[in-house]
Amino acid sequence: MEPDHVDEIISAWRVEMPEIAGLPLELAKRTALLMSAFDLAAAAALDKLHLTQAEYGVLATLRRVGAPYRLKPTDLTQALLLSSGGTSNVIKRLVAAGYVSRQADAEDGRSSWVELTPLGVKTAEEAVRATTAAHTRLVSRMPDATARALSEHLRVALAAVEEGVLVHR
């Protein structure tokens, strides 16, 4: 294959600091660039719906849990890998926009539920379709066998690194 931007970065580091110019840096750079491409595509789709990535994360998470489309804020925080303060700010914006409501938990007075409103369900579904279409356009640029192999290789890689890094048990 032709050298790419990451190859140029690695080559430069081989001159400056050869001890860091290896496979870990290559993987980090390539996965970061791939993630950036997906994020940019999603952000463009979400911008048309006037949603941020964080707002989309909450809406999509609530929609995928099924009816009645509700979770506790702590569950949203864990699912989205956000801080509790960040989650709280996103929820406030979504309440103000009419996409979610907050209700006290009848069984635990210290807790509440965050639930999609009918407008929130509609918006979540529209946003999921829009981001999926944007991601599909990116994936369609590569051979199907490459995309499938990449997905499987990433599954193995994530299983090897996520415990204790992304998932704290």
mmCIF file of C-alpha atoms in Angstrom, residues 42-150:
data_model
loop_
_atom_site.group_PDB
_atom_site.id
_atom_site.type_symbol
_atom_site.label_atom_id
_atom_site.label_comp_id
_atom_site.label_asym_id
_atom_site.label_seq_id
_atom_site.Cartn_x
_atom_site.Cartn_y
_atom_site.Cartn_z
ATOM 1 C CA ALA A 42 -21.947 12.191 12.805
ATOM 2 C CA ALA A 43 -21.439 15.794 13.939
ATOM 3 C CA ALA A 44 -22.416 17.080 10.486
ATOM 4 C CA ALA A 45 -25.589 14.989 10.551
ATOM 5 C CA LEU A 46 -26.414 16.037 14.121
ATOM 6 C CA ASP A 47 -25.751 19.699 13.401
ATOM 7 C CA LYS A 48 -28.678 19.639 10.962
ATOM 8 C CA LEU A 49 -30.842 18.456 13.871
ATOM 9 C CA HIS A 50 -29.334 21.042 16.242
ATOM 10 C CA LEU A 51 -27.957 18.327 18.528
ATOM 11 C CA THR A 52 -24.535 17.931 20.101
ATOM 12 C CA GLN A 53 -22.780 14.574 20.266
ATOM 13 C CA ALA A 54 -23.504 14.418 24.008
ATOM 14 C CA GLU A 55 -27.197 15.181 23.514
ATOM 15 C CA TYR A 56 -27.351 12.544 20.811
ATOM 16 C CA GLY A 57 -25.675 10.066 23.158
ATOM 17 C CA VAL A 58 -28.375 10.550 25.779
ATOM 18 C CA LEU A 59 -31.246 10.405 23.273
ATOM 19 C CA ALA A 60 -29.880 7.317 21.520
ATOM 20 C CA THR A 61 -29.149 5.539 24.801
ATOM 21 C CA LEU A 62 -32.668 6.158 26.090
ATOM 22 C CA ARG A 63 -34.195 5.055 22.781
ATOM 23 C CA ARG A 64 -32.226 1.813 22.569
ATOM 24 C CA VAL A 65 -33.297 0.621 26.041
ATOM 25 C CA GLY A 66 -36.857 0.266 24.762
ATOM 26 C CA ALA A 67 -40.159 1.489 26.132
ATOM 27 C CA PRO A 68 -40.693 3.363 28.364
ATOM 28 C CA TYR A 69 -37.335 4.830 27.186
ATOM 29 C CA ARG A 70 -36.047 5.795 30.591
ATOM 30 C CA LEU A 71 -32.983 5.393 32.769
ATOM 31 C CA LYS A 72 -31.596 6.893 35.934
ATOM 32 C CA PRO A 73 -28.989 9.625 35.475
ATOM 33 C CA THR A 74 -26.278 7.391 36.981
ATOM 34 C CA ASP A 75 -27.039 4.716 34.369
ATOM 35 C CA LEU A 76 -26.739 7.326 31.608
ATOM 36 C CA THR A 77 -23.440 8.534 33.044
ATOM 37 C CA GLN A 78 -22.036 5.001 33.012
ATOM 38 C CA ALA A 79 -23.388 4.167 29.553
ATOM 39 C CA LEU A 80 -21.993 7.340 27.986
ATOM 40 C CA LEU A 81 -18.683 7.534 29.856
ATOM 41 C CA LEU A 82 -19.506 11.114 30.873
ATOM 42 C CA SER A 83 -18.982 12.808 34.201
ATOM 43 C CA SER A 84 -22.049 13.143 36.420
ATOM 44 C CA GLY A 85 -21.875 16.925 36.019
ATOM 45 C CA GLY A 86 -21.644 16.607 32.249
ATOM 46 C CA THR A 87 -24.597 14.248 32.174
ATOM 47 C CA SER A 88 -26.599 16.618 34.363
ATOM 48 C CA ASN A 89 -25.906 19.553 32.033
ATOM 49 C CA VAL A 90 -26.923 17.553 28.953
ATOM 50 C CA ILE A 91 -30.123 16.392 30.651
ATOM 51 C CA LYS A 92 -30.997 19.996 31.560
ATOM 52 C CA ARG A 93 -30.591 21.059 27.923
ATOM 53 C CA LEU A 94 -32.704 18.143 26.712
ATOM 54 C CA VAL A 95 -35.442 18.926 29.270
ATOM 55 C CA ALA A 96 -35.451 22.558 28.110
ATOM 56 C CA ALA A 97 -35.755 21.405 24.469
ATOM 57 C CA GLY A 98 -38.690 19.135 25.363
ATOM 58 C CA TYR A 99 -36.878 15.899 24.416
ATOM 59 C CA VAL A 100 -36.775 14.354 27.892
ATOM 60 C CA SER A 101 -38.556 14.719 31.196
ATOM 61 C CA ARG A 102 -37.384 14.003 34.704
ATOM 62 C CA GLN A 103 -39.604 12.228 37.183
ATOM 63 C CA ALA A 104 -38.941 11.390 40.794
ATOM 64 C CA ASP A 105 -38.391 7.702 41.498
ATOM 65 C CA ALA A 106 -41.416 6.606 43.546
ATOM 66 C CA GLU A 107 -39.332 3.901 45.252
ATOM 67 C CA ASP A 108 -36.263 6.044 45.993
ATOM 68 C CA GLY A 109 -36.859 9.686 46.870
ATOM 69 C CA ARG A 110 -33.176 10.502 46.303
ATOM 70 C CA SER A 111 -33.276 9.420 42.682
ATOM 71 C CA SER A 112 -35.098 10.277 39.480
ATOM 72 C CA TRP A 113 -35.812 8.886 36.038
ATOM 73 C CA VAL A 114 -34.899 10.532 32.747
ATOM 74 C CA GLU A 115 -37.449 9.586 30.103
ATOM 75 C CA LEU A 116 -37.867 10.430 26.434
ATOM 76 C CA THR A 117 -40.922 12.488 25.589
ATOM 77 C CA PRO A 118 -42.824 11.657 22.377
ATOM 78 C CA LEU A 119 -40.833 14.450 20.680
ATOM 79 C CA GLY A 120 -37.658 12.931 22.140
ATOM 80 C CA VAL A 121 -38.482 9.500 20.708
ATOM 81 C CA LYS A 122 -39.084 11.049 17.270
ATOM 82 C CA THR A 123 -35.885 13.116 17.457
ATOM 83 C CA ALA A 124 -33.813 10.191 18.741
ATOM 84 C CA GLU A 125 -34.976 7.998 15.876
ATOM 85 C CA GLU A 126 -34.296 10.751 13.329
ATOM 86 C CA ALA A 127 -30.822 11.318 14.778
ATOM 87 C CA VAL A 128 -29.979 7.606 14.842
ATOM 88 C CA ARG A 129 -31.037 7.267 11.220
ATOM 89 C CA ALA A 130 -29.030 10.360 10.214
ATOM 90 C CA THR A 131 -25.829 9.277 11.968
ATOM 91 C CA THR A 132 -26.185 5.723 10.672
ATOM 92 C CA ALA A 133 -26.516 7.066 7.129
ATOM 93 C CA ALA A 134 -23.415 9.222 7.617
ATOM 94 C CA HIS A 135 -21.453 6.257 8.965
ATOM 95 C CA THR A 136 -22.733 4.051 6.142
ATOM 96 C CA ARG A 137 -21.367 6.524 3.604
ATOM 97 C CA LEU A 138 -17.930 6.268 5.244
ATOM 98 C CA VAL A 139 -17.965 2.472 5.446
ATOM 99 C CA SER A 140 -19.115 2.196 1.833
ATOM 100 C CA ARG A 141 -15.764 3.661 0.785
ATOM 101 C CA MET A 142 -13.985 0.461 1.810
ATOM 102 C CA PRO A 143 -14.401 -3.081 0.534
ATOM 103 C CA ASP A 144 -17.006 -5.037 2.516
ATOM 104 C CA ALA A 145 -14.472 -7.715 3.476
ATOM 105 C CA THR A 146 -12.145 -5.025 4.849
ATOM 106 C CA ALA A 147 -14.929 -3.454 6.927
ATOM 107 C CA ARG A 148 -15.964 -6.827 8.358
ATOM 108 C CA ALA A 149 -12.375 -7.838 9.133
ATOM 109 C CA LEU A 150 -11.705 -4.447 10.720
#
